Amino acid sequence: MDEAIGRVVEMIVASRRAIALTGAGVSTESGIPDFRGPKGLWKRFDPSIGTIDFFREHPDEFWRFQLERAKEMLRAQPNSAHHALAELEALGKIKAVITQNVDGLHFRAGSRNVIEIHGSVRVARCTACGRSTPIEDVLIMAERGLFPPKCRDCGHILKSGTVLFNEPIPVEELEKAYREVESCDLMIIVGTSLQVYPAAHLPVMAKQGGAKLVIINMESTPFDNIADVALRAKAGDTLAAVLEGVKRKLVAVD
Ligand code: APR
């Protein structure tokens, strides 16, 4: 393990444009369950609850599910994996974090260039006029019995700001992600099962562009075979150790 971490440290120090790709496994140590891990959400719920069709047909049930998740995310604090990625960015060693997570924990840890390709739980949007409403206001509406939540301007139903299954990824975010992937020379993939597209295609794109790949995940992924280093490990401890290694190397170089 130490040798593998050492290799990751060397790769980061040698890189000119390293980026990270993260998934739900980066936030489990903050108490937010992932989807497909041993205690994943899709073991307790039918994933159809996360589709745009389910939201349209059963908005009450969808919002009950979504607000419980939102509360959990608002209560959660960034963990050492989020902090390590933020610090690596501050050191100039990570240029962007592309995340499938909607919990905002990368921003709260201090990462600046975060591309949230599956949207964010922080705002809901009106399905008719597009006006955005902070999730805190939606929670207050729900407490007062205004449920499912409706737009204050036009009265139409609000949809969560997260990208649901069978919904397109916002073009702007996807294009930003593609630009980062096309120009990266190292992609550090953390806490994702790499089963959902287009995110799962990003490591392939990076590899085809000549970048090196590191995968840090508790379980194997379909792309371990194309990774330069694949670590079966917890995100928090591993990224904290990687950060320490990078800092030591950078001091030694100065
Ligand atoms: N450290 C490292 N890996 C972890 C940790 C941890 N502390 N905790 C969990 N994992 C791993 C799990 O073993 C699993 O392989 O993280 C992975 C998380 O995979 P998923 O649950 O599939 O999450 P993700 O890849 O982000 O899912 C993608 O699917 O349901 C949708 O929209 C949802 O954005 C999500 C998308």
mmCIF file of C-alpha atoms and ligand atoms in Angstrom:
data_model
loop_
_atom_site.group_PDB
_atom_site.id
_atom_site.type_symbol
_atom_site.label_atom_id
_atom_site.label_comp_id
_atom_site.label_asym_id
_atom_site.label_seq_id
_atom_site.Cartn_x
_atom_site.Cartn_y
_atom_site.Cartn_z
ATOM 1 C CA MET A 1 0.000 0.000 0.000
ATOM 2 C CA ASP A 2 2.752 2.465 0.983
ATOM 3 C CA GLU A 3 4.531 1.720 -2.265
ATOM 4 C CA ALA A 4 1.361 2.366 -4.274
ATOM 5 C CA ILE A 5 0.780 5.641 -2.394
ATOM 6 C CA GLY A 6 4.397 6.579 -3.146
ATOM 7 C CA ARG A 7 3.752 5.982 -6.844
ATOM 8 C CA VAL A 8 0.640 8.181 -6.741
ATOM 9 C CA VAL A 9 2.653 10.921 -5.000
ATOM 10 C CA GLU A 10 5.351 10.735 -7.705
ATOM 11 C CA MET A 11 2.706 10.919 -10.433
ATOM 12 C CA ILE A 12 1.058 13.983 -8.899
ATOM 13 C CA VAL A 13 4.362 15.794 -8.373
ATOM 14 C CA ALA A 14 5.429 15.021 -11.969
ATOM 15 C CA SER A 15 2.062 16.046 -13.465
ATOM 16 C CA ARG A 16 1.348 19.422 -15.040
ATOM 17 C CA ARG A 17 -2.430 19.162 -15.204
ATOM 18 C CA ALA A 18 -3.849 16.627 -12.764
ATOM 19 C CA ILE A 19 -7.600 16.496 -12.205
ATOM 20 C CA ALA A 20 -9.871 14.448 -9.939
ATOM 21 C CA LEU A 21 -13.063 12.590 -10.761
ATOM 22 C CA THR A 22 -15.122 11.776 -7.682
ATOM 23 C CA GLY A 23 -18.264 9.868 -6.781
ATOM 24 C CA ALA A 24 -20.402 9.028 -3.776
ATOM 25 C CA GLY A 25 -17.597 7.038 -2.093
ATOM 26 C CA VAL A 26 -15.748 10.278 -1.365
ATOM 27 C CA SER A 27 -18.632 11.360 0.913
ATOM 28 C CA THR A 28 -19.469 8.116 2.771
ATOM 29 C CA GLU A 29 -16.934 9.053 5.465
ATOM 30 C CA SER A 30 -19.018 12.215 5.961
ATOM 31 C CA GLY A 31 -22.031 10.002 6.696
ATOM 32 C CA ILE A 32 -23.728 10.244 3.286
ATOM 33 C CA PRO A 33 -24.489 6.791 1.891
ATOM 34 C CA ASP A 34 -23.313 5.850 -1.599
ATOM 35 C CA PHE A 35 -25.517 4.097 -4.152
ATOM 36 C CA ARG A 36 -23.938 0.774 -5.074
ATOM 37 C CA GLY A 37 -21.578 0.012 -2.175
ATOM 38 C CA PRO A 38 -22.457 -2.654 0.465
ATOM 39 C CA LYS A 39 -24.744 -0.166 2.316
ATOM 40 C CA GLY A 40 -25.725 1.698 -0.832
ATOM 41 C CA LEU A 41 -28.987 3.569 -1.328
ATOM 42 C CA TRP A 42 -29.980 1.353 -4.265
ATOM 43 C CA LYS A 43 -29.979 -1.655 -1.920
ATOM 44 C CA ARG A 44 -32.753 0.040 0.113
ATOM 45 C CA PHE A 45 -34.637 1.860 -2.644
ATOM 46 C CA ASP A 46 -35.588 0.983 -6.178
ATOM 47 C CA PRO A 47 -33.379 3.204 -8.387
ATOM 48 C CA SER A 48 -36.494 4.130 -10.400
ATOM 49 C CA ILE A 49 -37.179 6.707 -7.638
ATOM 50 C CA GLY A 50 -34.253 8.653 -9.117
ATOM 51 C CA THR A 51 -35.731 8.928 -12.627
ATOM 52 C CA ILE A 52 -37.299 12.004 -14.184
ATOM 53 C CA ASP A 53 -40.411 9.923 -14.985
ATOM 54 C CA PHE A 54 -40.861 8.995 -11.312
ATOM 55 C CA PHE A 55 -40.587 12.676 -10.350
ATOM 56 C CA ARG A 56 -43.246 13.606 -12.933
ATOM 57 C CA GLU A 57 -45.619 10.823 -11.911
ATOM 58 C CA HIS A 58 -45.098 10.849 -8.111
ATOM 59 C CA PRO A 59 -43.756 14.290 -7.107
ATOM 60 C CA ASP A 60 -44.798 13.853 -3.452
ATOM 61 C CA GLU A 61 -42.931 10.592 -3.010
ATOM 62 C CA PHE A 62 -39.958 11.865 -4.980
ATOM 63 C CA TRP A 63 -39.673 15.021 -2.831
ATOM 64 C CA ARG A 64 -40.046 13.087 0.446
ATOM 65 C CA PHE A 65 -37.091 10.932 -0.615
ATOM 66 C CA GLN A 66 -35.114 13.927 -1.893
ATOM 67 C CA LEU A 67 -35.649 16.120 1.180
ATOM 68 C CA GLU A 68 -34.422 13.387 3.531
ATOM 69 C CA ARG A 69 -31.272 13.138 1.429
ATOM 70 C CA ALA A 70 -30.923 16.927 1.285
ATOM 71 C CA LYS A 71 -31.154 17.224 5.082
ATOM 72 C CA GLU A 72 -28.470 14.555 5.463
ATOM 73 C CA MET A 73 -26.217 16.440 3.032
ATOM 74 C CA LEU A 74 -26.728 19.826 4.693
ATOM 75 C CA ARG A 75 -25.812 18.301 8.082
ATOM 76 C CA ALA A 76 -22.695 16.561 6.731
ATOM 77 C CA GLN A 77 -19.182 17.995 7.008
ATOM 78 C CA PRO A 78 -16.367 17.569 4.483
ATOM 79 C CA ASN A 79 -13.973 14.729 5.417
ATOM 80 C CA SER A 80 -10.227 14.301 4.946
ATOM 81 C CA ALA A 81 -10.702 13.204 1.312
ATOM 82 C CA HIS A 82 -12.464 16.482 0.404
ATOM 83 C CA HIS A 83 -9.908 18.482 2.408
ATOM 84 C CA ALA A 84 -6.945 16.734 0.760
ATOM 85 C CA LEU A 85 -8.291 17.452 -2.740
ATOM 86 C CA ALA A 86 -8.879 21.114 -1.796
ATOM 87 C CA GLU A 87 -5.350 21.413 -0.430
ATOM 88 C CA LEU A 88 -3.844 19.767 -3.511
ATOM 89 C CA GLU A 89 -5.679 22.364 -5.617
ATOM 90 C CA ALA A 90 -4.365 25.177 -3.387
ATOM 91 C CA LEU A 91 -0.842 23.767 -3.909
ATOM 92 C CA GLY A 92 -1.430 23.954 -7.665
ATOM 93 C CA LYS A 93 -1.279 20.174 -8.024
ATOM 94 C CA ILE A 94 -4.928 19.584 -8.959
ATOM 95 C CA LYS A 95 -6.577 21.805 -11.523
ATOM 96 C CA ALA A 96 -10.203 20.659 -11.259
ATOM 97 C CA VAL A 97 -12.531 18.292 -9.466
ATOM 98 C CA ILE A 98 -15.216 16.762 -11.645
ATOM 99 C CA THR A 99 -17.808 15.279 -9.322
ATOM 100 C CA GLN A 100 -20.931 13.187 -9.672
ATOM 101 C CA ASN A 101 -21.876 14.242 -6.147
ATOM 102 C CA VAL A 102 -24.625 16.745 -5.452
ATOM 103 C CA ASP A 103 -23.735 17.389 -1.797
ATOM 104 C CA GLY A 104 -21.511 20.453 -2.291
ATOM 105 C CA LEU A 105 -18.847 19.072 0.084
ATOM 106 C CA HIS A 106 -15.967 19.754 -2.317
ATOM 107 C CA PHE A 107 -16.878 23.463 -2.355
ATOM 108 C CA ARG A 108 -17.326 23.482 1.414
ATOM 109 C CA ALA A 109 -13.844 21.944 1.832
ATOM 110 C CA GLY A 110 -12.387 24.817 -0.204
ATOM 111 C CA SER A 111 -12.026 23.337 -3.702
ATOM 112 C CA ARG A 112 -12.653 26.126 -6.220
ATOM 113 C CA ASN A 113 -12.780 24.599 -9.677
ATOM 114 C CA VAL A 114 -15.513 22.026 -9.015
ATOM 115 C CA ILE A 115 -17.630 20.771 -11.908
ATOM 116 C CA GLU A 116 -20.843 19.224 -10.610
ATOM 117 C CA ILE A 117 -21.982 17.168 -13.581
ATOM 118 C CA HIS A 118 -25.017 15.739 -11.754
ATOM 119 C CA GLY A 119 -26.141 19.145 -10.478
ATOM 120 C CA SER A 120 -26.592 20.163 -6.878
ATOM 121 C CA VAL A 121 -28.988 19.595 -4.037
ATOM 122 C CA ARG A 122 -28.538 23.231 -2.921
ATOM 123 C CA VAL A 123 -31.191 24.700 -5.215
ATOM 124 C CA ALA A 124 -34.506 23.599 -6.657
ATOM 125 C CA ARG A 125 -35.789 24.945 -9.947
ATOM 126 C CA CYS A 126 -39.274 25.744 -11.197
ATOM 127 C CA THR A 127 -40.328 23.325 -13.910
ATOM 128 C CA ALA A 128 -42.144 26.169 -15.743
ATOM 129 C CA CYS A 129 -40.271 29.496 -15.308
ATOM 130 C CA GLY A 130 -36.866 28.162 -14.209
ATOM 131 C CA ARG A 131 -36.650 30.376 -11.095
ATOM 132 C CA SER A 132 -34.321 28.857 -8.532
ATOM 133 C CA THR A 133 -35.190 28.409 -4.854
ATOM 134 C CA PRO A 134 -32.607 27.549 -2.170
ATOM 135 C CA ILE A 135 -33.108 24.081 -0.696
ATOM 136 C CA GLU A 136 -33.367 25.650 2.789
ATOM 137 C CA ASP A 137 -36.524 27.484 1.602
ATOM 138 C CA VAL A 138 -37.913 24.248 0.180
ATOM 139 C CA LEU A 139 -37.374 22.587 3.581
ATOM 140 C CA ILE A 140 -39.224 25.440 5.312
ATOM 141 C CA MET A 141 -42.092 25.121 2.789
ATOM 142 C CA ALA A 142 -42.308 21.392 3.543
ATOM 143 C CA GLU A 143 -42.378 22.043 7.320
ATOM 144 C CA ARG A 144 -45.316 24.420 6.739
ATOM 145 C CA GLY A 145 -47.165 21.795 4.725
ATOM 146 C CA LEU A 146 -46.502 23.403 1.314
ATOM 147 C CA PHE A 147 -45.777 20.093 -0.300
ATOM 148 C CA PRO A 148 -44.723 19.197 -2.934
ATOM 149 C CA PRO A 149 -42.889 22.527 -3.208
ATOM 150 C CA LYS A 150 -44.153 25.097 -5.712
ATOM 151 C CA CYS A 151 -42.579 28.182 -7.305
ATOM 152 C CA ARG A 152 -43.289 31.445 -5.450
ATOM 153 C CA ASP A 153 -43.538 33.330 -8.752
ATOM 154 C CA CYS A 154 -45.692 31.142 -10.967
ATOM 155 C CA GLY A 155 -46.988 28.351 -8.722
ATOM 156 C CA HIS A 156 -45.619 25.471 -10.805
ATOM 157 C CA ILE A 157 -43.926 22.525 -9.156
ATOM 158 C CA LEU A 158 -40.211 22.732 -8.290
ATOM 159 C CA LYS A 159 -37.734 20.088 -9.359
ATOM 160 C CA SER A 160 -34.578 19.385 -7.407
ATOM 161 C CA GLY A 161 -31.404 20.856 -8.908
ATOM 162 C CA THR A 162 -29.938 17.371 -9.241
ATOM 163 C CA VAL A 163 -29.749 15.576 -12.571
ATOM 164 C CA LEU A 164 -32.160 12.632 -12.519
ATOM 165 C CA PHE A 165 -31.806 9.367 -14.422
ATOM 166 C CA ASN A 166 -32.930 9.816 -18.051
ATOM 167 C CA GLU A 167 -32.293 13.556 -17.873
ATOM 168 C CA PRO A 168 -29.467 15.092 -19.907
ATOM 169 C CA ILE A 169 -26.385 16.436 -18.143
ATOM 170 C CA PRO A 170 -26.336 20.270 -18.358
ATOM 171 C CA VAL A 171 -24.364 21.026 -21.544
ATOM 172 C CA GLU A 172 -22.218 23.744 -19.979
ATOM 173 C CA GLU A 173 -21.021 21.500 -17.139
ATOM 174 C CA LEU A 174 -20.366 18.602 -19.491
ATOM 175 C CA GLU A 175 -18.363 20.799 -21.855
ATOM 176 C CA LYS A 176 -16.305 22.139 -18.948
ATOM 177 C CA ALA A 177 -15.645 18.568 -17.835
ATOM 178 C CA TYR A 178 -14.613 17.502 -21.346
ATOM 179 C CA ARG A 179 -12.209 20.450 -21.603
ATOM 180 C CA GLU A 180 -10.553 19.465 -18.305
ATOM 181 C CA VAL A 181 -10.332 15.815 -19.333
ATOM 182 C CA GLU A 182 -8.903 16.613 -22.767
ATOM 183 C CA SER A 183 -6.129 18.732 -21.289
ATOM 184 C CA CYS A 184 -5.249 16.619 -18.236
ATOM 185 C CA ASP A 185 -2.149 14.473 -17.941
ATOM 186 C CA LEU A 186 -3.311 12.634 -14.790
ATOM 187 C CA MET A 187 -6.784 11.700 -13.572
ATOM 188 C CA ILE A 188 -7.277 10.669 -9.948
ATOM 189 C CA ILE A 189 -10.559 8.791 -9.658
ATOM 190 C CA VAL A 190 -11.956 8.470 -6.146
ATOM 191 C CA GLY A 191 -15.000 6.716 -4.709
ATOM 192 C CA THR A 192 -16.991 5.882 -7.794
ATOM 193 C CA SER A 193 -18.142 2.544 -9.137
ATOM 194 C CA LEU A 194 -17.779 3.974 -12.692
ATOM 195 C CA GLN A 195 -21.051 2.444 -13.743
ATOM 196 C CA VAL A 196 -22.954 5.572 -14.739
ATOM 197 C CA TYR A 197 -22.367 7.360 -18.046
ATOM 198 C CA PRO A 198 -21.172 9.809 -19.246
ATOM 199 C CA ALA A 199 -18.976 10.044 -16.083
ATOM 200 C CA ALA A 200 -17.732 6.488 -16.616
ATOM 201 C CA HIS A 201 -16.492 7.453 -20.072
ATOM 202 C CA LEU A 202 -14.224 10.222 -18.746
ATOM 203 C CA PRO A 203 -11.367 7.903 -17.633
ATOM 204 C CA VAL A 204 -11.362 6.300 -21.088
ATOM 205 C CA MET A 205 -11.233 9.738 -22.738
ATOM 206 C CA ALA A 206 -8.358 10.757 -20.447
ATOM 207 C CA LYS A 207 -6.433 7.554 -21.143
ATOM 208 C CA GLN A 208 -6.940 7.899 -24.892
ATOM 209 C CA GLY A 209 -5.555 11.439 -24.615
ATOM 210 C CA GLY A 210 -2.372 10.060 -23.025
ATOM 211 C CA ALA A 211 -3.163 10.798 -19.361
ATOM 212 C CA LYS A 212 -2.273 8.458 -16.508
ATOM 213 C CA LEU A 213 -5.070 7.062 -14.346
ATOM 214 C CA VAL A 214 -5.198 6.422 -10.595
ATOM 215 C CA ILE A 215 -8.269 4.725 -9.101
ATOM 216 C CA ILE A 216 -8.877 4.822 -5.327
ATOM 217 C CA ASN A 217 -11.994 2.831 -4.474
ATOM 218 C CA MET A 218 -13.091 0.285 -1.869
ATOM 219 C CA GLU A 219 -14.338 -2.107 -4.565
ATOM 220 C CA SER A 220 -13.082 -2.994 -8.010
ATOM 221 C CA THR A 221 -14.325 -0.975 -10.993
ATOM 222 C CA PRO A 222 -14.737 -1.903 -14.664
ATOM 223 C CA PHE A 223 -11.740 0.328 -15.490
ATOM 224 C CA ASP A 224 -9.127 -1.004 -13.039
ATOM 225 C CA ASN A 225 -7.486 -2.801 -15.957
ATOM 226 C CA ILE A 226 -6.640 0.488 -17.721
ATOM 227 C CA ALA A 227 -5.491 2.250 -14.525
ATOM 228 C CA ASP A 228 -1.782 2.878 -13.890
ATOM 229 C CA VAL A 229 -2.458 2.452 -10.170
ATOM 230 C CA ALA A 230 -5.668 0.939 -8.741
ATOM 231 C CA LEU A 231 -5.910 1.069 -4.945
ATOM 232 C CA ARG A 232 -8.591 -0.871 -2.995
ATOM 233 C CA ALA A 233 -8.653 1.614 -0.137
ATOM 234 C CA LYS A 234 -10.623 4.192 1.797
ATOM 235 C CA ALA A 235 -10.643 7.644 0.262
ATOM 236 C CA GLY A 236 -10.022 9.672 3.449
ATOM 237 C CA ASP A 237 -6.876 7.968 4.772
ATOM 238 C CA THR A 238 -5.465 7.395 1.310
ATOM 239 C CA LEU A 239 -5.829 10.970 0.075
ATOM 240 C CA ALA A 240 -4.538 12.323 3.396
ATOM 241 C CA ALA A 241 -1.421 10.143 2.986
ATOM 242 C CA VAL A 242 -1.057 11.210 -0.650
ATOM 243 C CA LEU A 243 -1.309 14.895 0.345
ATOM 244 C CA GLU A 244 1.380 14.467 3.036
ATOM 245 C CA GLY A 245 3.638 12.729 0.507
ATOM 246 C CA VAL A 246 3.143 15.492 -2.072
ATOM 247 C CA LYS A 247 3.865 18.212 0.506
ATOM 248 C CA ARG A 248 7.092 16.451 1.588
ATOM 249 C CA LYS A 249 8.239 16.153 -2.039
ATOM 250 C CA LEU A 250 7.427 19.774 -2.822
ATOM 251 C CA VAL A 251 9.425 20.972 0.210
ATOM 252 C CA ALA A 252 12.329 18.707 -0.842
ATOM 253 C CA VAL A 253 12.249 20.205 -4.382
ATOM 254 C CA ASP A 254 12.257 23.807 -3.028
HETATM 255 N N1 APR B 1 -13.472 5.181 0.121
HETATM 256 C C1 APR B 1 -13.313 4.695 -1.137
HETATM 257 N N2 APR B 1 -14.318 4.142 -1.826
HETATM 258 C C2 APR B 1 -15.524 4.087 -1.241
HETATM 259 C C3 APR B 1 -15.762 4.569 0.064
HETATM 260 C C4 APR B 1 -14.663 5.140 0.770
HETATM 261 N N3 APR B 1 -14.765 5.617 2.002
HETATM 262 N N4 APR B 1 -17.061 4.375 0.377
HETATM 263 C C5 APR B 1 -17.609 3.794 -0.700
HETATM 264 N N5 APR B 1 -16.696 3.609 -1.673
HETATM 265 C C6 APR B 1 -16.887 3.066 -3.022
HETATM 266 C C7 APR B 1 -17.905 1.966 -3.126
HETATM 267 O O1 APR B 1 -17.279 0.714 -2.877
HETATM 268 C C8 APR B 1 -18.411 2.113 -4.552
HETATM 269 O O2 APR B 1 -17.688 1.299 -5.454
HETATM 270 O O3 APR B 1 -17.393 4.125 -3.813
HETATM 271 C C9 APR B 1 -18.148 3.579 -4.887
HETATM 272 C C10 APR B 1 -19.403 4.409 -5.019
HETATM 273 O O4 APR B 1 -20.077 3.982 -6.167
HETATM 274 P P1 APR B 1 -21.610 4.364 -6.406
HETATM 275 O O5 APR B 1 -22.383 4.112 -5.157
HETATM 276 O O6 APR B 1 -22.057 3.693 -7.640
HETATM 277 O O7 APR B 1 -21.565 5.970 -6.586
HETATM 278 P P2 APR B 1 -21.239 6.785 -7.914
HETATM 279 O O8 APR B 1 -20.234 6.070 -8.747
HETATM 280 O O9 APR B 1 -20.942 8.166 -7.495
HETATM 281 O O10 APR B 1 -22.634 6.744 -8.657
HETATM 282 C C11 APR B 1 -22.803 7.473 -9.837
HETATM 283 O O11 APR B 1 -25.130 6.952 -9.823
HETATM 284 O O12 APR B 1 -27.171 6.675 -8.756
HETATM 285 C C12 APR B 1 -26.377 7.529 -9.470
HETATM 286 O O13 APR B 1 -26.666 9.825 -9.658
HETATM 287 C C13 APR B 1 -26.105 8.858 -8.804
HETATM 288 O O14 APR B 1 -24.147 10.287 -9.056
HETATM 289 C C14 APR B 1 -24.587 8.967 -8.808
HETATM 290 C C15 APR B 1 -24.197 8.011 -9.938
#
